[in-house]
C-alpha cells in the first residue's frame, strides 16, 4: 500500500514562503545594503581589499589628502586672524598649552576624511572629536600618479594599523604668526612600527611623504657634520641641550632653536623650502606626544634614518599616547655613537 502524501493548504504554502523570504532577507540584507551604499557613494566594493585588511598605498594616498585638507583650515583661520585662542592645560614643564580654531577645524576635516575612507582602522588624534559630529567627508579613492609610480599595493590586517593625526603642529608658534614652523601630519603605524609618514606645510603647500620599504618624494641631504653637528631643538630646550652638546662636541656646535616636531625632522632632509633651516641632529629632552613624532619617525625610517629615545630605544606607536624618554633623530650618521656621546641628555629627559 503506497504511503499517504502530505498536501499543504494554500495558507500553509504562503506561510512557508514568507518564512523562506525572511531567512533570505536576514542573510543578504547587509550585503545588499552595502552594495547599495557603494553604488550611491561611488566607492567600488573591492577598494578596501579582502575582508579585514587595508591597502597601505591607499592609506598613504588618503593621508596625503588629509594633511592637505587640514592645512587648508589651518591657513584659512590664520589668514583670517580669528584664532579664538584659549588655554587647554599645561605641559609637564608648566608651560601653557594653547588651542585655536585652526587646531579644531583641521582636526575635524582630517579625522572625518580618514574615518570615512577606513572606518575599521584605529585613529588617534591630538584633539577631541565630538561624537555627535556626523560630518560626511568623501574620498574618491583615486591614487595620484606620483604615488602609483613609486608605491606598490600592500595589504595588511586592519587590526594591526594605528593612524596618528597631528592637525596643527607648533600651535604656540602659530599663535605668534611664526608660520614657517607650522605643519599638519599623519602617520600610519603597523604593529606599533611607523611605516607611513606625511608632513605638510600649510603656508607653502609643501608636502613630504614616505613609506617604509616603498618610496618617498623626499630625500636626505648629501652631507652631514658628525664632528660639530648642528643640533635642532625646541625653543624652550635650547639652554639644556647647548651646555651638554658643547661639552661633548666643542664650542663650534651650533644649536638651532625651532618650533614644531615636523619642522625639526624636515631640517634633517633635503627640503626645497626657503624658510627651512638645516640641521644634522634633532634632539628633544622631555616627554613628547606620539602624534608629534610618529610621521617624522616614519619618514626617517623610510630613508634609512633613525629616531629613538635618548637611551637608544625604539619608540612603539601603540598603547599610551606619550613618549617618556625624549628623542634623538639623525640620518646618514652613526646614531649609536651619537647616543653614547650624549649620556647626560638621557638623564634630563626624566626631570
Coordinates of N, CA and C in Angstrom, one line a residue, residues 5 24 45 67 153 169 172 178 209 268 312 321:
X5 N 0.3 10.7 0.9 CA 1.0 12.0 0.6 C 0.6 13.1 1.5
X24 N 16.1 34.6 3.8 CA 16.9 35.2 2.8 C 17.2 36.6 3.0
X45 N 33.4 48.1 -4.4 CA 33.4 47.2 -3.3 C 34.7 46.7 -3.0
X67 N 46.2 65.5 5.2 CA 47.1 66.5 5.7 C 46.9 67.8 4.9
X153 N 50.9 48.3 -4.2 CA 49.8 48.0 -3.3 C 50.3 46.9 -2.3
X169 N 50.7 71.1 14.2 CA 51.9 71.0 15.0 C 52.5 72.4 15.1
X172 N 51.9 77.0 19.5 CA 52.4 78.2 20.1 C 53.0 79.1 19.0
X178 N 54.4 82.7 13.5 CA 55.7 82.1 13.0 C 55.3 81.0 12.1
X209 N 56.4 63.1 2.0 CA 55.8 61.8 2.4 C 56.7 60.6 2.1
X268 N 66.4 67.9 8.8 CA 67.4 66.8 8.6 C 67.4 66.4 7.1
X312 N 68.4 55.3 23.3 CA 68.6 54.4 22.1 C 67.5 53.4 21.9
X321 N 49.7 57.5 24.6 CA 49.9 58.5 23.5 C 51.2 59.3 23.8

